């Protein structure tokens, strides 16, 4: 009988030394990130207080961090152009969203979830996260649709390019505020991904946020903001129902969650695939018919049209669509589980049903929880 040779175990002292070395290497970064996460309200409120105090006492109420810049002096409508100093306004709103998000999550939504009876710590946190996103997407989508309705490109893709660049490089205060504040939100979302607990969809979400910021930045630089406005409205519409469905599940509203999920599916297909295809088609093909085949490149007058610039913009749109198709495949998996297992879990995120004291949250996953218990009992019998 031959004995299997066991690998030599690392000594206790060597193991402890390795752990201490690893702790020293990561402790500074980990502690810094943890402090940033745990004190989001205090440091963001402090920064905003300094920024607005500087605006009031020293900048004469015209700080580039707080107020829109690059107003066109000769424009009778008081419209704005885009410019380098817009980055400060975006950063201001990234900080502001940190404060707003943390306040709504930790001071309103988490206490509400606990009061309602949600026992699981993970579910309370996830409810607060998704509740904040639901609130934001309702406001941003409503504003985006209002902006589009009061501009020529409302349900008319040809107006993405008509008379370009005139009427495109000049933005109303509402359009520019909406666009830069949206960019501030997505910059803040990247910050959230990097400093808070990472989930299994981190890489895909990080790519999505980077592509989104690049799309918005590129469309702002080239004065394609009408296209950007349409894309943002397509994205935000279905996200309302996605985050809302999750919130209903965490509170135990199972039937309402199913109805919301059905609406989410319909809105996702219509906005993120059908309307998004029409926008992409307009970017790549309709520009050729309306602006023409010749390059229109005149930076001093806000013209940045060329087949290369359109090709780069189309590439970013297609990259985003690839991510959307990937997520839709996961949505189809959820639909399959609903039909076969009556399970509405979101396969994009970490499992939220692993906590022992789920309380009311178990109502949303009743069938799947019973199935898992049956599997455990069968496994114990086999053992």
mmCIF file of N, CA and C in Angstrom, residues 7-8 37 56 68 77 154 175 190 241 273 293 314 345:
data_model
loop_
_atom_site.group_PDB
_atom_site.id
_atom_site.type_symbol
_atom_site.label_atom_id
_atom_site.label_comp_id
_atom_site.label_asym_id
_atom_site.label_seq_id
_atom_site.Cartn_x
_atom_site.Cartn_y
_atom_site.Cartn_z
ATOM 1 N N UNK A 7 1.782 17.557 0.800
ATOM 2 C CA UNK A 7 2.657 18.715 0.671
ATOM 3 C C UNK A 7 3.024 19.266 2.028
ATOM 4 N N UNK A 8 4.253 19.731 2.130
ATOM 5 C CA UNK A 8 4.737 20.259 3.398
ATOM 6 C C UNK A 8 3.964 21.508 3.780
ATOM 7 N N UNK A 37 -15.469 55.722 3.212
ATOM 8 C CA UNK A 37 -16.809 55.130 3.148
ATOM 9 C C UNK A 37 -17.606 55.443 4.406
ATOM 10 N N UNK A 56 -19.306 82.498 -1.960
ATOM 11 C CA UNK A 56 -20.049 83.623 -1.391
ATOM 12 C C UNK A 56 -19.133 84.767 -0.976
ATOM 13 N N UNK A 68 -22.508 77.727 -13.709
ATOM 14 C CA UNK A 68 -22.185 77.442 -15.101
ATOM 15 C C UNK A 68 -21.250 78.514 -15.662
ATOM 16 N N UNK A 77 -30.523 84.690 -26.230
ATOM 17 C CA UNK A 77 -31.248 83.765 -25.361
ATOM 18 C C UNK A 77 -30.463 83.405 -24.098
ATOM 19 N N UNK A 154 -36.994 66.085 -30.015
ATOM 20 C CA UNK A 154 -38.004 65.236 -29.375
ATOM 21 C C UNK A 154 -38.574 64.254 -30.388
ATOM 22 N N UNK A 175 -30.291 72.683 -20.398
ATOM 23 C CA UNK A 175 -29.595 71.590 -21.078
ATOM 24 C C UNK A 175 -28.187 71.399 -20.519
ATOM 25 N N UNK A 190 -18.466 55.988 -10.308
ATOM 26 C CA UNK A 190 -17.145 55.344 -10.397
ATOM 27 C C UNK A 190 -16.468 55.352 -9.038
ATOM 28 N N UNK A 241 -37.480 50.924 -13.178
ATOM 29 C CA UNK A 241 -38.215 49.701 -12.846
ATOM 30 C C UNK A 241 -37.285 48.595 -12.339
ATOM 31 N N UNK A 273 -32.920 48.605 -26.582
ATOM 32 C CA UNK A 273 -32.594 47.886 -27.813
ATOM 33 C C UNK A 273 -33.219 48.569 -29.032
ATOM 34 N N UNK A 293 -21.125 63.831 -46.791
ATOM 35 C CA UNK A 293 -19.926 62.990 -46.709
ATOM 36 C C UNK A 293 -18.654 63.750 -46.390
ATOM 37 N N UNK A 314 -19.659 56.002 -32.567
ATOM 38 C CA UNK A 314 -20.401 54.761 -32.817
ATOM 39 C C UNK A 314 -19.775 53.592 -32.077
ATOM 40 N N UNK A 345 -34.446 36.230 -8.082
ATOM 41 C CA UNK A 345 -33.137 36.744 -7.700
ATOM 42 C C UNK A 345 -32.431 37.369 -8.888
#
